[in-house]
């Protein structure tokens, strides 16, 4: 009888851990911010806050080993009340044993960069202004700050030096199979609302292209799904986390490999499959009833 009691006790005490066991999957999202009223004057809204809530719920169901948000987590980072919804989603991730990492977007540093950054670091204490790296299942994710207009020359140089040294270190590390680089501003996009970032191209792309392990560059800022191949490497825009959808140029400035795949709301799953990475774009259905695997790609 005592033995039976112990077995039941173990089952109930560890049931939560079993139910929340994470998978070696990485989730990426960007631009989860609530739309600002001034944005609604120019762009059409579509239950955007509901979409963000559903993305976090779907990620929780996935039970990834980590979730990464590529900036614009909230609409105005310096206002504490703007974090209320996201705080509840982050708490649920924490309760479900899912670590969430992020890098700064322009909305985090808008109007009051100091206070916005402080609020951001309260939620993401692992964030480092000079960049930081997390490793999941031999995949290194390097997050960078692309808010160059808000950075001093010294800060930009410090990040450049750290980034260059980090990529070389990861290339030489036998335990690392792939490297994914992420920041907020997109080096390539056909958005009519935001321009491609020349600073990202100049400061981040050379080391990425020259690296033997860097295979995927992710960004947001453009509220779209876009996919490009530049010098044999994959660049993706995944700004479908809840911000207002942005129109694209009909005659693409940069050839988009996913020209026929334009979900309004989406996030990205990444799995390591031996000598390649499998990428799955999880798109929210137009009727808001759930998510489907909208597009599947492989990079190596």
XYZ file of C-alpha atoms in Angstrom:
300
model
C 0.000 0.000 0.000
C 2.785 2.385 0.917
C 4.569 1.543 -2.344
C 1.400 2.302 -4.321
C 1.042 5.629 -2.522
C 4.629 6.570 -3.403
C 4.034 5.744 -7.080
C 0.931 7.949 -7.202
C 2.778 10.735 -5.404
C 5.574 10.628 -7.949
C 3.142 10.706 -10.846
C 1.263 13.725 -9.540
C 4.349 15.596 -8.384
C 6.138 15.179 -11.709
C 3.118 15.291 -14.006
C 3.581 19.012 -14.633
C 7.216 18.518 -15.644
C 6.293 15.681 -18.016
C 3.452 17.704 -19.542
C 5.732 20.659 -20.086
C 8.796 18.859 -21.351
C 10.263 20.999 -24.114
C 11.309 19.844 -27.570
C 14.560 20.697 -29.390
C 12.624 23.184 -31.497
C 13.228 26.927 -31.702
C 10.424 29.444 -32.245
C 10.990 32.894 -33.744
C 8.547 35.792 -33.908
C 8.775 39.523 -34.474
C 6.685 42.673 -34.156
C 4.212 41.521 -31.520
C 3.400 45.126 -30.635
C -0.091 46.482 -30.228
C -0.891 48.843 -33.152
C -0.608 52.543 -32.352
C -3.485 54.850 -33.255
C -1.332 56.827 -35.677
C -0.484 53.596 -37.526
C -4.175 52.844 -37.920
C -4.565 56.063 -39.897
C -2.414 54.572 -42.638
C -2.804 50.806 -42.333
C -5.777 48.484 -41.824
C -6.161 46.656 -38.521
C -7.418 43.085 -38.235
C -7.818 41.800 -34.665
C -4.093 42.322 -34.223
C -3.983 41.880 -30.456
C -5.938 38.645 -30.765
C -3.419 37.425 -33.335
C -0.515 38.057 -30.946
C -2.313 36.227 -28.146
C -2.931 33.245 -30.422
C 0.701 33.148 -31.546
C 1.901 32.857 -27.959
C -0.691 30.161 -27.257
C 0.409 28.178 -30.304
C 4.053 28.509 -29.281
C 3.147 27.224 -25.812
C 1.496 24.214 -27.416
C 4.661 23.590 -29.439
C 6.757 23.518 -26.245
C 9.942 24.777 -27.910
C 13.295 24.755 -26.160
C 13.353 28.521 -26.638
C 11.412 31.415 -28.177
C 13.128 34.432 -29.730
C 11.404 37.766 -30.422
C 13.172 40.013 -32.927
C 12.114 43.366 -31.555
C 9.023 45.589 -31.299
C 7.727 43.410 -28.512
C 5.429 46.285 -27.483
C 4.286 49.540 -29.080
C 5.986 51.953 -26.666
C 8.672 50.397 -24.516
C 8.978 53.274 -22.058
C 5.340 53.007 -20.959
C 4.981 50.292 -18.355
C 1.276 49.820 -19.042
C 2.048 48.869 -22.641
C 3.762 45.730 -21.319
C 0.694 44.369 -19.501
C -0.505 41.955 -22.201
C 2.974 40.748 -23.105
C 3.810 40.266 -19.437
C 0.931 37.816 -19.122
C 2.136 35.895 -22.203
C 5.710 35.816 -20.921
C 4.511 34.563 -17.543
C 2.688 31.704 -19.238
C 5.863 30.801 -21.131
C 7.792 30.823 -17.864
C 5.143 28.641 -16.221
C 5.462 26.255 -19.172
C 9.263 26.147 -18.840
C 9.799 27.949 -22.168
C 12.619 30.528 -22.038
C 11.956 33.662 -24.095
C 14.781 35.797 -25.488
C 14.521 39.065 -27.369
C 16.395 41.929 -28.947
C 15.444 45.597 -29.143
C 13.209 46.968 -31.864
C 12.603 50.609 -32.689
C 9.394 50.691 -30.611
C 11.298 49.726 -27.468
C 13.519 52.800 -27.772
C 10.928 55.204 -29.202
C 10.548 58.605 -27.456
C 12.487 57.563 -24.329
C 15.251 55.095 -25.161
C 16.635 54.892 -21.624
C 13.379 54.029 -19.937
C 12.309 51.777 -22.800
C 15.549 49.801 -22.607
C 15.204 49.503 -18.833
C 11.672 48.112 -19.142
C 12.917 45.741 -21.830
C 15.811 44.437 -19.739
C 13.471 43.876 -16.798
C 11.626 41.334 -18.950
C 14.703 40.003 -20.717
C 17.581 40.206 -18.195
C 19.851 38.078 -20.409
C 19.894 40.866 -23.029
C 23.298 42.429 -23.643
C 23.614 45.752 -25.542
C 26.728 44.416 -27.273
C 24.865 41.333 -28.492
C 24.411 37.875 -27.018
C 24.212 34.221 -27.995
C 22.031 31.298 -26.960
C 22.670 27.709 -28.058
C 19.878 25.151 -28.531
C 20.521 21.677 -29.913
C 23.890 22.732 -31.429
C 22.250 25.744 -33.116
C 23.671 29.091 -31.990
C 21.324 32.073 -32.151
C 23.112 35.430 -32.214
C 20.938 38.452 -31.381
C 22.047 41.967 -32.291
C 20.814 45.526 -31.765
C 20.051 47.258 -35.073
C 18.866 50.584 -33.620
C 21.949 52.367 -34.908
C 20.365 55.825 -34.727
C 20.018 55.406 -30.952
C 23.551 54.085 -30.439
C 26.809 55.952 -29.912
C 29.827 55.336 -32.109
C 31.460 53.537 -29.188
C 28.451 51.252 -28.741
C 28.332 50.419 -32.440
C 32.043 49.617 -32.493
C 31.753 47.453 -29.363
C 28.938 45.438 -30.933
C 30.797 45.101 -34.237
C 33.885 43.784 -32.452
C 31.874 41.389 -30.291
C 29.919 40.129 -33.302
C 33.002 39.534 -35.427
C 34.789 37.696 -32.608
C 31.688 35.659 -31.757
C 31.141 34.448 -35.325
C 34.782 33.359 -35.561
C 34.506 31.570 -32.217
C 31.322 29.758 -33.255
C 32.866 28.752 -36.589
C 35.733 27.140 -34.688
C 33.527 25.396 -32.123
C 32.965 21.757 -33.124
C 29.855 21.585 -30.908
C 28.085 24.197 -33.050
C 26.493 22.944 -36.262
C 24.589 26.034 -37.427
C 24.432 29.739 -36.635
C 21.320 31.904 -36.951
C 21.731 35.678 -36.759
C 18.797 37.890 -35.817
C 18.070 41.587 -35.410
C 15.041 43.840 -35.788
C 15.669 45.914 -38.920
C 15.664 43.997 -42.199
C 18.634 44.264 -44.533
C 16.318 43.304 -47.404
C 12.592 44.016 -47.757
C 10.117 45.155 -50.387
C 7.876 46.921 -47.868
C 6.327 50.223 -48.931
C 6.374 51.434 -45.321
C 9.915 50.720 -44.085
C 13.168 50.711 -46.010
C 15.917 48.091 -46.008
C 18.557 48.891 -43.402
C 21.830 49.896 -45.007
C 23.485 49.861 -41.561
C 22.537 46.208 -41.059
C 23.970 45.398 -44.476
C 27.223 47.179 -43.678
C 27.687 46.046 -40.069
C 26.174 42.549 -39.918
C 26.066 40.976 -43.364
C 29.811 40.621 -44.231
C 30.615 38.411 -41.213
C 27.434 36.418 -41.836
C 28.272 35.789 -45.493
C 31.891 34.889 -44.759
C 31.002 32.457 -41.963
C 30.960 28.747 -42.798
C 28.222 28.036 -40.224
C 25.913 31.047 -40.587
C 22.971 29.779 -42.649
C 19.982 31.938 -41.714
C 19.513 35.675 -41.120
C 16.187 36.643 -39.511
C 14.651 40.075 -39.035
C 11.347 41.916 -38.668
C 10.372 45.608 -38.867
C 8.663 44.929 -42.183
C 5.323 43.423 -41.143
C 5.445 40.693 -43.750
C 6.812 37.281 -44.604
C 9.647 37.607 -47.107
C 12.420 35.238 -48.160
C 15.571 36.109 -50.072
C 18.695 34.348 -51.251
C 21.752 36.584 -51.210
C 25.152 35.198 -52.123
C 23.855 31.680 -51.530
C 22.469 32.327 -48.041
C 18.940 32.639 -46.703
C 17.470 35.891 -45.391
C 13.939 35.957 -43.997
C 11.594 38.668 -42.760
C 9.129 37.298 -40.194
C 7.331 40.443 -39.013
C 3.929 38.805 -38.599
C 3.638 38.808 -34.812
C 0.670 41.159 -34.594
C 1.680 44.526 -36.026
C -0.359 46.104 -38.823
C 0.273 44.363 -42.135
C 2.335 46.472 -44.550
C 1.880 46.629 -48.334
C 4.689 45.433 -50.598
C 5.871 46.813 -53.919
C 4.228 44.942 -56.784
C 7.472 45.007 -58.735
C 9.826 43.679 -56.073
C 13.038 45.607 -55.637
C 14.675 42.428 -54.342
C 13.438 39.081 -55.736
C 11.263 37.390 -53.101
C 11.404 33.588 -53.115
C 8.077 33.529 -51.257
C 6.237 35.995 -53.480
C 3.094 33.845 -53.400
C 3.103 33.203 -49.661
C 1.942 36.270 -47.726
C 0.207 35.336 -44.460
C -0.899 38.265 -42.340
C 0.119 36.720 -39.004
C 2.784 34.080 -38.537
C 5.831 32.851 -36.656
C 8.686 30.499 -37.493
C 9.636 27.043 -36.206
C 13.208 25.822 -36.647
C 14.341 22.216 -36.173
C 17.764 20.718 -36.728
C 17.604 17.728 -39.071
C 21.106 16.221 -39.205
C 23.013 18.369 -41.731
C 20.237 20.912 -42.334
C 17.663 23.129 -40.639
C 13.980 22.631 -41.320
C 11.990 25.869 -41.252
C 8.227 25.858 -40.873
C 6.172 29.043 -41.128
C 3.169 28.681 -38.851
C 0.412 30.891 -40.243
C -2.778 31.984 -38.516
C -5.814 31.096 -40.598
C -7.862 34.005 -41.928
C -10.850 32.925 -39.811
C -8.677 33.020 -36.660
C -9.583 29.427 -35.804
C -6.008 28.217 -35.519
C -2.628 27.710 -37.143
C -1.455 25.655 -40.094
C 1.962 24.901 -41.548
C 1.970 27.489 -44.299
C 5.373 26.921 -45.849
C 8.268 24.546 -45.234
C 11.870 25.223 -46.238
C 15.244 23.636 -45.665
C 18.579 25.434 -45.314
C 22.024 23.927 -44.959
